[in-house]
Every structure is written in structure tokens, then in C-alpha cells.
């Protein structure tokens, strides 16, 4: 009995090893005949496909194809896959899906194609009897009011996944070669063209052929010879009438249609499919997508569509407080109650998510595609849509779109898009500005308008625009600081030649006030440096004995700079020492972090380590439009709204922390000898102090009121109606700004000197 069982097992193993392919092929053919017999025998055309055995038979056919491939020991096409291609089963299924017979057949066909492409590992998209029906099925996707969006998205994702594995078939899927062929003269026959490309013309042939072997049809699994971008096409002549890549039925158009789907799963798969295509390695693939497909145009167009959907009634404060968005955030995992919601929040989320999605494409795409997409976004969104909104006359419109631009700038990190953004906002000029050119240079209209908006009659517009520039100054692009400030400071025209270094021990901060006789005569001004930040305490940095030093060290210079800023506000106008937690030390930590970030940001910008030795003689130094507006704003700090003062000082602090020697000298050196007509940040602050000391004389109990207002701003006391509120708040901001500048000067001291 045991011997009989052993013989039986051996016999079964022999059958399984000798004829597995015959059994698989017979089973595969039987299932296909079962499907075709349904169409011969059925009389009920309204019966849904799910009530037939077609889905089951398609699944069995797929399982056989996968199992056959797993059993193959060599990279040859198995009999079942050969049968599938030889008998054009995919073509037939595509036709049945288009006819929707029986009802729901298109879903089954899409699922079958998806699973074949994803589960069969053998390359298929370069085989014409697989490639051609795939193209036909792509053209059937994306129809209006289709009920198959989920299946279409899954199918297209499978196609893009296969293209990622074999990038050289991208030109087939985009139908680039078909476009090249249809552009030829209509008098040229299809047969010679196909023969020249090495592709068979007969409907019964599936692969490459030539006149020498035309008598014997090749295997249907013979591949199409791969073509480089721009070569004449390889598809068969029968496919030459297909639409080119600009047709609305092409792969890119269909994916962009599905991206707008109301079904989140279909939308997500379509987005992932486009990401797969954009991230294909190699400049050839990038060039194809950039120049021979509508991808960049459609992506930028979608960005404009979503931006236009943002309601004009949106509150700008909601925009400025909106968090950074990731493109997957449009598929929220949290409940509606947990999401930030206000009128227009959904539209704003949609736009910011799409902007982030474009960024993902830009960051992962080949350079040629990234540059093309960035330029298209510049053309369509920035110039075509956003610029007119920023230049409009409506203050409400300017405010909203400035806030939207600031929110967008915050999220932009792609080098290609950032370069286009800087070009759009600031232009490309690199020469020093002249005061006379500010109003006449029409090429920089937007730049001029935006800087003017920092000094707008509307405080809200000024704050929003200043916040925009602050966001810009945090971006890793050297052209931003160069365009706004450094091109005007390059030759140190702000300093007289004798001030090309430390001018000696006898320099005093009052030297900067030679032009202001009334300040020198002011009784308060002579005592304004008598007290340090901490009253009778030691100043922040103690100076060494000058007699022991042959020449001032860097530490001495920094110590004097720090103490000059700390002592700039006279004791009568200080209030921080009366409130706990309002000291200078709180700024050092923040300044250190900001300086570290700015240093890392500018590490590769090629900035010099030291200022040039001798300033160039300059008939009229002009600090530039941007610094001019900022200095004008600082000069009015005692009469401006509190929030506006905070924003102006924040932008200036951001500039002061950059490690460029000229910028550091111009903004943080109290002892610089200015050229005639020039002003610096310190000289501007000194004039503000002089004005303050004159106004203090007319306000009784000034210090008490100042302390009360500070406590109210810190939330320690309830707000009360106090006279001269704008002045009192301005003095508090002025004191805090001087402490912040002192902290910045301190942290910029070389580590070995600290």
C-alpha cells in the first residue's frame, strides 16, 4: 500500500513538472472562451456584469498569468501571456469596456488592466499589443459624469508605476511619437513609415518586423524598439490617427481631470500618479514632460483656478494666522470640529495644498521640468493673476492679496520657484539705486509699489507688506538682501574715508549728532548716557582699562556698541526695570538663534569677512528705497500704532542680524562717521530720542504712566484710558528695540572674544 502511494505521488509530480504549462494554458483559454460565450449566448443585455461569471473568470485569468510568471525559469514570455497578446484579448476587453456591455463592464476592464500592470512583472508597455489597448483605455477615462473615477485612477496609477520602472516608454504613453508622425505630410503612406521605424503594420502582427522577415510573423510579445525623445514614432500605423499629447484625452489631461474629482480616493491616486511621472529620473524624461506635454501649463492653471476661488470677503487676519499646509492635508484625518474653520477656509486650504503639491513636484522633478513649471507659475499666477490684484486701487483688495502672498511666500522652499518669486517681486537690477530713479524706473513698478505700501496711509496695508518683506528676508536667496539693501552699501558710500576703521579712543556717540545743534543744547540730552540699562549696576560688558591697551580690541568695540544701544534711551523714558521679566537678557537667546539661522542661510553666498578698507567718494549717498522707508517709519515711532511699530522694528532686526560687514556697520555701529547727508539707524534713533525728551517735558507723571502702559501690554493689568497712549507705547517699543539691537551686536561678537 505504501509503495502504491509513493508511485501515485511520483506520477502526480511527474505530471506537474512535465505539463504544467499545458494545463495552465488550457485553463486560461477555457476562461476566456467562457467570457466570449457569454456574449454569444446571453439574451439579457441589462443584466449587470457582477451578476455574471465574468469578474470571476477575469480573476482566474489574472491568477494564471501571475502563477505562470512565477514558474518561469527564464525571461521568456509564457504561453498564457503569449496567448493574451497574440489573440489581442486586451484589445477586445477594451472594446467591451467602451460598450459598457454588460452594464458595469468598464469597471471590470479597468480593474483587470490595473492588476495585470501591477502584478505581472514582465515589461509590457513596450509591447504593441499591450501598449495599444492601454492607450485606448486611457482615452476612455476622464469622461464627464463618469461613474468609474475610482477604477480609472487606480488604472492610471498602475500605468504610471510601470512607467517609473521603465522610463523609456514614457514617450509611448504620452504619444509623442504619434504626434511626430501625424505632423508628417498626409501623402506619406503608413507602411514605409512603419517599416522605417521597425514596426509591423498588419493587424495580425504584434511586434517589430522588417521586409526580410515579413513572410513569417514575429511573436506578439516582440518589443517595440525604444525611441529617444524627438525620434519618429514606433507605434503601428493603425494607431497613427490617435490624438497627440495636447489632446484632452491624453494621460496628463485625464489625470488633471481626476485630480478635480469629488471622490477623495480617486483624487489622491491621480495626485500620486502625477508625482510619479514628474519624479522620473533623467533629463530626457523631464524634457519630454516639459516640452511635449501640457503638464506644466495645467498645473499652473489649476493653481490659478484655486486662487480665484478664494472669496474676496476673506479676513486677512485669518490668512496671516493660517498654518503651513501639506498637500495631503486636503485629505484630513481629523474631524471637522478639530480643523481650523472660518468663512473661506476651505478655499484657502485648497489653494495652499495645491501650492505645496507644486512644490513637491518642483523639488523632485528633473531640473529642466522644475524650471519650466516655475516659469509657468510665474507667468500664469504671479504676473497674470496676482500682480493686478497687488496694484489695484481698492485698499481691501490690496490688503487681502498681500496677506495671501505673504502666506504663500512662507511655504515656498523650492529654489526654482523662489527664484521666480524674487524676480517677480524685486526685479533683476543689481546697480545701486539713485533717489531720482525711484519714481521713474518703470521696470520695477511692482517693487516700488510694494515698498511704498510699507508706508501706506492704511496702517493695515503697511503691516501686511512689512510682514511680507520679513518673510522674504528669511528665504535662502542671496538676491533678496542684495536687491533690497546691499547693492547700495557695496562701496560704503555712507561713510567718509577717514572712518574706514576704528577711529580712536576719543570717539563718542555724540559725534553723530554734529548736525543737530538743538539736541546738544537739550538739558536732557547731556545726561542720556549717564545711566546704564540696569541703573547703578554694571553695564552688560565691562571695558578694560584703556591705558593697558595699545589699541582697542574687537571686544572693546562690541562692548561700547552694546552699551551705546542700552544707554540710548534715557532713564526717564525707561520702564522695563520696574516690571519683572522685561530685562535685556530675554533678547540674547532669541538674537543668538536668529543669528545662527541667518549665518547658516548666508553661508554659501560669498559675502566678505570684513568691510572694504576705503569708502568710495560719493557725491550723494542713497540708502535705497527700502531702507529709506524703514528709517522714515522709525523716525515716526512715537506717533505710529503699536502693531506697526512692532513690525517695523522686526524687519530692521532681521536685517541687522545678517553677517555682512557693510550691513553690520551701517545698522549697528554707533560710531561711524557718516558722509554728508547720510543717515544710519543709530543716528535716526538719536533724533527720535531728542524729540522724545522734548515731548516728555510737557507730560506730567510720565514715568508712572509709562510703567502702567507697559503692565497693560504685558497683561499684568487691565487696560485703562491713558492720555498720550500712542507716544507711551512708542517709547516702550523704542526701549525694547534698543535692547534687541544691543543683543544682536553682542551675539555677533566672535566666540573667541566672548
mmCIF file with all atom_site columns, N, CA and C in Angstrom, residues 163 166-172 174 176-177 226-231 277-293 295 365-370 372:
data_model
loop_
_atom_site.group_PDB
_atom_site.id
_atom_site.type_symbol
_atom_site.label_atom_id
_atom_site.label_alt_id
_atom_site.label_comp_id
_atom_site.label_asym_id
_atom_site.label_entity_id
_atom_site.label_seq_id
_atom_site.pdbx_PDB_ins_code
_atom_site.Cartn_x
_atom_site.Cartn_y
_atom_site.Cartn_z
_atom_site.occupancy
_atom_site.B_iso_or_equiv
_atom_site.pdbx_formal_charge
_atom_site.auth_seq_id
_atom_site.auth_comp_id
_atom_site.auth_asym_id
_atom_site.auth_atom_id
_atom_site.pdbx_PDB_model_num
ATOM 1   N N  . UNK A 1 163 ? 5.592  52.971 -15.815 1.00 0.00 ? 163 UNK A N  1
ATOM 2   C CA . UNK A 1 163 ? 6.474  53.926 -16.488 1.00 0.00 ? 163 UNK A CA 1
ATOM 3   C C  . UNK A 1 163 ? 7.673  54.260 -15.601 1.00 0.00 ? 163 UNK A C  1
ATOM 4   N N  . UNK A 1 166 ? 10.154 51.573 -16.111 1.00 0.00 ? 166 UNK A N  1
ATOM 5   C CA . UNK A 1 166 ? 10.745 51.611 -17.453 1.00 0.00 ? 166 UNK A CA 1
ATOM 6   C C  . UNK A 1 166 ? 10.541 53.003 -18.038 1.00 0.00 ? 166 UNK A C  1
ATOM 7   N N  . UNK A 1 167 ? 11.333 53.999 -17.604 1.00 0.00 ? 167 UNK A N  1
ATOM 8   C CA . UNK A 1 167 ? 11.078 55.386 -18.032 1.00 0.00 ? 167 UNK A CA 1
ATOM 9   C C  . UNK A 1 167 ? 11.138 55.594 -19.533 1.00 0.00 ? 167 UNK A C  1
ATOM 10  N N  . UNK A 1 168 ? 11.837 54.717 -20.262 1.00 0.00 ? 168 UNK A N  1
ATOM 11  C CA . UNK A 1 168 ? 11.981 54.954 -21.693 1.00 0.00 ? 168 UNK A CA 1
ATOM 12  C C  . UNK A 1 168 ? 10.667 54.777 -22.456 1.00 0.00 ? 168 UNK A C  1
ATOM 13  N N  . UNK A 1 169 ? 9.634  54.185 -21.820 1.00 0.00 ? 169 UNK A N  1
ATOM 14  C CA . UNK A 1 169 ? 8.348  54.048 -22.507 1.00 0.00 ? 169 UNK A CA 1
ATOM 15  C C  . UNK A 1 169 ? 7.475  55.282 -22.320 1.00 0.00 ? 169 UNK A C  1
ATOM 16  N N  . UNK A 1 170 ? 8.003  56.303 -21.654 1.00 0.00 ? 170 UNK A N  1
ATOM 17  C CA . UNK A 1 170 ? 7.188  57.498 -21.415 1.00 0.00 ? 170 UNK A CA 1
ATOM 18  C C  . UNK A 1 170 ? 6.730  58.137 -22.714 1.00 0.00 ? 170 UNK A C  1
ATOM 19  N N  . UNK A 1 171 ? 7.610  58.154 -23.723 1.00 0.00 ? 171 UNK A N  1
ATOM 20  C CA . UNK A 1 171 ? 7.202  58.787 -24.976 1.00 0.00 ? 171 UNK A CA 1
ATOM 21  C C  . UNK A 1 171 ? 6.077  58.022 -25.662 1.00 0.00 ? 171 UNK A C  1
ATOM 22  N N  . UNK A 1 172 ? 5.980  56.695 -25.435 1.00 0.00 ? 172 UNK A N  1
ATOM 23  C CA . UNK A 1 172 ? 4.847  55.950 -25.979 1.00 0.00 ? 172 UNK A CA 1
ATOM 24  C C  . UNK A 1 172 ? 3.560  56.345 -25.273 1.00 0.00 ? 172 UNK A C  1
ATOM 25  N N  . UNK A 1 174 ? 2.883  59.047 -23.578 1.00 0.00 ? 174 UNK A N  1
ATOM 26  C CA . UNK A 1 174 ? 2.487  60.429 -23.882 1.00 0.00 ? 174 UNK A CA 1
ATOM 27  C C  . UNK A 1 174 ? 2.132  60.613 -25.346 1.00 0.00 ? 174 UNK A C  1
ATOM 28  N N  . UNK A 1 176 ? 4.071  60.866 -27.861 1.00 0.00 ? 176 UNK A N  1
ATOM 29  C CA . UNK A 1 176 ? 4.925  61.852 -28.510 1.00 0.00 ? 176 UNK A CA 1
ATOM 30  C C  . UNK A 1 176 ? 5.260  61.433 -29.926 1.00 0.00 ? 176 UNK A C  1
ATOM 31  N N  . UNK A 1 177 ? 5.550  60.140 -30.121 1.00 0.00 ? 177 UNK A N  1
ATOM 32  C CA . UNK A 1 177 ? 5.919  59.675 -31.455 1.00 0.00 ? 177 UNK A CA 1
ATOM 33  C C  . UNK A 1 177 ? 4.746  59.719 -32.411 1.00 0.00 ? 177 UNK A C  1
ATOM 34  N N  . UNK A 1 226 ? 12.941 50.852 -28.476 1.00 0.00 ? 226 UNK A N  1
ATOM 35  C CA . UNK A 1 226 ? 12.819 52.109 -27.736 1.00 0.00 ? 226 UNK A CA 1
ATOM 36  C C  . UNK A 1 226 ? 13.294 53.291 -28.559 1.00 0.00 ? 226 UNK A C  1
ATOM 37  N N  . UNK A 1 227 ? 12.598 54.415 -28.425 1.00 0.00 ? 227 UNK A N  1
ATOM 38  C CA . UNK A 1 227 ? 12.947 55.625 -29.165 1.00 0.00 ? 227 UNK A CA 1
ATOM 39  C C  . UNK A 1 227 ? 13.334 56.720 -28.198 1.00 0.00 ? 227 UNK A C  1
ATOM 40  N N  . UNK A 1 228 ? 14.286 57.509 -28.590 1.00 0.00 ? 228 UNK A N  1
ATOM 41  C CA . UNK A 1 228 ? 14.668 58.647 -27.784 1.00 0.00 ? 228 UNK A CA 1
ATOM 42  C C  . UNK A 1 228 ? 13.696 59.781 -28.018 1.00 0.00 ? 228 UNK A C  1
ATOM 43  N N  . UNK A 1 229 ? 13.590 60.714 -27.083 1.00 0.00 ? 229 UNK A N  1
ATOM 44  C CA . UNK A 1 229 ? 12.693 61.845 -27.272 1.00 0.00 ? 229 UNK A CA 1
ATOM 45  C C  . UNK A 1 229 ? 13.011 62.589 -28.559 1.00 0.00 ? 229 UNK A C  1
ATOM 46  N N  . UNK A 1 230 ? 11.961 62.799 -29.341 1.00 0.00 ? 230 UNK A N  1
ATOM 47  C CA . UNK A 1 230 ? 12.130 63.555 -30.567 1.00 0.00 ? 230 UNK A CA 1
ATOM 48  C C  . UNK A 1 230 ? 12.290 62.682 -31.793 1.00 0.00 ? 230 UNK A C  1
ATOM 49  N N  . UNK A 1 231 ? 12.533 61.358 -31.660 1.00 0.00 ? 231 UNK A N  1
ATOM 50  C CA . UNK A 1 231 ? 12.636 60.488 -32.817 1.00 0.00 ? 231 UNK A CA 1
ATOM 51  C C  . UNK A 1 231 ? 11.258 60.198 -33.375 1.00 0.00 ? 231 UNK A C  1
ATOM 52  N N  . UNK A 1 277 ? 5.204  60.522 -12.331 1.00 0.00 ? 277 UNK A N  1
ATOM 53  C CA . UNK A 1 277 ? 5.693  60.949 -13.639 1.00 0.00 ? 277 UNK A CA 1
ATOM 54  C C  . UNK A 1 277 ? 6.732  62.063 -13.502 1.00 0.00 ? 277 UNK A C  1
ATOM 55  N N  . UNK A 1 278 ? 6.419  63.056 -12.656 1.00 0.00 ? 278 UNK A N  1
ATOM 56  C CA . UNK A 1 278 ? 7.321  64.205 -12.522 1.00 0.00 ? 278 UNK A CA 1
ATOM 57  C C  . UNK A 1 278 ? 8.663  63.818 -11.929 1.00 0.00 ? 278 UNK A C  1
ATOM 58  N N  . UNK A 1 279 ? 8.684  62.765 -11.119 1.00 0.00 ? 279 UNK A N  1
ATOM 59  C CA . UNK A 1 279 ? 9.921  62.362 -10.450 1.00 0.00 ? 279 UNK A CA 1
ATOM 60  C C  . UNK A 1 279 ? 10.716 61.336 -11.252 1.00 0.00 ? 279 UNK A C  1
ATOM 61  N N  . UNK A 1 280 ? 10.341 61.087 -12.498 1.00 0.00 ? 280 UNK A N  1
ATOM 62  C CA . UNK A 1 280 ? 11.100 60.139 -13.309 1.00 0.00 ? 280 UNK A CA 1
ATOM 63  C C  . UNK A 1 280 ? 12.546 60.620 -13.435 1.00 0.00 ? 280 UNK A C  1
ATOM 64  N N  . UNK A 1 281 ? 13.505 59.734 -13.265 1.00 0.00 ? 281 UNK A N  1
ATOM 65  C CA . UNK A 1 281 ? 14.908 60.164 -13.320 1.00 0.00 ? 281 UNK A CA 1
ATOM 66  C C  . UNK A 1 281 ? 15.333 60.482 -14.749 1.00 0.00 ? 281 UNK A C  1
ATOM 67  N N  . UNK A 1 282 ? 16.314 61.341 -14.847 1.00 0.00 ? 282 UNK A N  1
ATOM 68  C CA . UNK A 1 282 ? 16.891 61.632 -16.155 1.00 0.00 ? 282 UNK A CA 1
ATOM 69  C C  . UNK A 1 282 ? 16.309 62.882 -16.782 1.00 0.00 ? 282 UNK A C  1
ATOM 70  N N  . UNK A 1 283 ? 17.183 63.640 -17.433 1.00 0.00 ? 283 UNK A N  1
ATOM 71  C CA . UNK A 1 283 ? 16.743 64.870 -18.079 1.00 0.00 ? 283 UNK A CA 1
ATOM 72  C C  . UNK A 1 283 ? 15.892 64.591 -19.314 1.00 0.00 ? 283 UNK A C  1
ATOM 73  N N  . UNK A 1 284 ? 16.047 63.397 -19.936 1.00 0.00 ? 284 UNK A N  1
ATOM 74  C CA . UNK A 1 284 ? 15.225 63.080 -21.106 1.00 0.00 ? 284 UNK A CA 1
ATOM 75  C C  . UNK A 1 284 ? 13.750 63.032 -20.742 1.00 0.00 ? 284 UNK A C  1
ATOM 76  N N  . UNK A 1 285 ? 13.448 62.368 -19.624 1.00 0.00 ? 285 UNK A N  1
ATOM 77  C CA . UNK A 1 285 ? 12.056 62.303 -19.178 1.00 0.00 ? 285 UNK A CA 1
ATOM 78  C C  . UNK A 1 285 ? 11.545 63.691 -18.812 1.00 0.00 ? 285 UNK A C  1
ATOM 79  N N  . UNK A 1 286 ? 12.370 64.466 -18.106 1.00 0.00 ? 286 UNK A N  1
ATOM 80  C CA . UNK A 1 286 ? 11.970 65.814 -17.756 1.00 0.00 ? 286 UNK A CA 1
ATOM 81  C C  . UNK A 1 286 ? 11.722 66.676 -18.974 1.00 0.00 ? 286 UNK A C  1
ATOM 82  N N  . UNK A 1 287 ? 12.567 66.522 -19.999 1.00 0.00 ? 287 UNK A N  1
ATOM 83  C CA . UNK A 1 287 ? 12.390 67.298 -21.223 1.00 0.00 ? 287 UNK A CA 1
ATOM 84  C C  . UNK A 1 287 ? 11.095 66.919 -21.930 1.00 0.00 ? 287 UNK A C  1
ATOM 85  N N  . UNK A 1 288 ? 10.786 65.614 -21.932 1.00 0.00 ? 288 UNK A N  1
ATOM 86  C CA . UNK A 1 288 ? 9.527  65.176 -22.552 1.00 0.00 ? 288 UNK A CA 1
ATOM 87  C C  . UNK A 1 288 ? 8.328  65.815 -21.865 1.00 0.00 ? 288 UNK A C  1
ATOM 88  N N  . UNK A 1 289 ? 8.296  65.743 -20.551 1.00 0.00 ? 289 UNK A N  1
ATOM 89  C CA . UNK A 1 289 ? 7.164  66.289 -19.810 1.00 0.00 ? 289 UNK A CA 1
ATOM 90  C C  . UNK A 1 289 ? 7.107  67.808 -19.918 1.00 0.00 ? 289 UNK A C  1
ATOM 91  N N  . UNK A 1 290 ? 8.272  68.450 -20.001 1.00 0.00 ? 290 UNK A N  1
ATOM 92  C CA . UNK A 1 290 ? 8.298  69.909 -20.048 1.00 0.00 ? 290 UNK A CA 1
ATOM 93  C C  . UNK A 1 290 ? 7.888  70.453 -21.406 1.00 0.00 ? 290 UNK A C  1
ATOM 94  N N  . UNK A 1 291 ? 8.382  69.817 -22.468 1.00 0.00 ? 291 UNK A N  1
ATOM 95  C CA . UNK A 1 291 ? 8.183  70.402 -23.797 1.00 0.00 ? 291 UNK A CA 1
ATOM 96  C C  . UNK A 1 291 ? 7.142  69.690 -24.641 1.00 0.00 ? 291 UNK A C  1
ATOM 97  N N  . UNK A 1 292 ? 6.849  68.428 -24.336 1.00 0.00 ? 292 UNK A N  1
ATOM 98  C CA . UNK A 1 292 ? 5.948  67.674 -25.207 1.00 0.00 ? 292 UNK A CA 1
ATOM 99  C C  . UNK A 1 292 ? 4.674  67.240 -24.503 1.00 0.00 ? 292 UNK A C  1
ATOM 100 N N  . UNK A 1 293 ? 4.402  67.809 -23.334 1.00 0.00 ? 293 UNK A N  1
ATOM 101 C CA . UNK A 1 293 ? 3.152  67.516 -22.635 1.00 0.00 ? 293 UNK A CA 1
ATOM 102 C C  . UNK A 1 293 ? 2.627  68.808 -22.021 1.00 0.00 ? 293 UNK A C  1
ATOM 103 N N  . UNK A 1 295 ? 1.733  69.309 -19.027 1.00 0.00 ? 295 UNK A N  1
ATOM 104 C CA . UNK A 1 295 ? 1.756  69.164 -17.572 1.00 0.00 ? 295 UNK A CA 1
ATOM 105 C C  . UNK A 1 295 ? 1.962  70.504 -16.869 1.00 0.00 ? 295 UNK A C  1
ATOM 106 N N  . UNK A 1 365 ? 11.400 66.886 -9.314  1.00 0.00 ? 365 UNK A N  1
ATOM 107 C CA . UNK A 1 365 ? 11.469 66.778 -10.771 1.00 0.00 ? 365 UNK A CA 1
ATOM 108 C C  . UNK A 1 365 ? 12.881 67.060 -11.273 1.00 0.00 ? 365 UNK A C  1
ATOM 109 N N  . UNK A 1 366 ? 13.226 66.554 -12.452 1.00 0.00 ? 366 UNK A N  1
ATOM 110 C CA . UNK A 1 366 ? 14.495 66.959 -13.075 1.00 0.00 ? 366 UNK A CA 1
ATOM 111 C C  . UNK A 1 366 ? 14.526 68.471 -13.276 1.00 0.00 ? 366 UNK A C  1
ATOM 112 N N  . UNK A 1 367 ? 15.718 69.016 -13.356 1.00 0.00 ? 367 UNK A N  1
ATOM 113 C CA . UNK A 1 367 ? 15.878 70.474 -13.384 1.00 0.00 ? 367 UNK A CA 1
ATOM 114 C C  . UNK A 1 367 ? 15.111 71.112 -14.531 1.00 0.00 ? 367 UNK A C  1
ATOM 115 N N  . UNK A 1 368 ? 15.147 70.521 -15.711 1.00 0.00 ? 368 UNK A N  1
ATOM 116 C CA . UNK A 1 368 ? 14.506 71.129 -16.867 1.00 0.00 ? 368 UNK A CA 1
ATOM 117 C C  . UNK A 1 368 ? 12.992 71.238 -16.661 1.00 0.00 ? 368 UNK A C  1
ATOM 118 N N  . UNK A 1 369 ? 12.408 70.233 -16.019 1.00 0.00 ? 369 UNK A N  1
ATOM 119 C CA . UNK A 1 369 ? 10.975 70.278 -15.746 1.00 0.00 ? 369 UNK A CA 1
ATOM 120 C C  . UNK A 1 369 ? 10.674 71.253 -14.611 1.00 0.00 ? 369 UNK A C  1
ATOM 121 N N  . UNK A 1 370 ? 11.529 71.276 -13.609 1.00 0.00 ? 370 UNK A N  1
ATOM 122 C CA . UNK A 1 370 ? 11.326 72.179 -12.481 1.00 0.00 ? 370 UNK A CA 1
ATOM 123 C C  . UNK A 1 370 ? 11.367 73.636 -12.932 1.00 0.00 ? 370 UNK A C  1
ATOM 124 N N  . UNK A 1 372 ? 10.808 74.801 -15.962 1.00 0.00 ? 372 UNK A N  1
ATOM 125 C CA . UNK A 1 372 ? 9.648  75.093 -16.819 1.00 0.00 ? 372 UNK A CA 1
ATOM 126 C C  . UNK A 1 372 ? 8.388  75.322 -15.985 1.00 0.00 ? 372 UNK A C  1
#
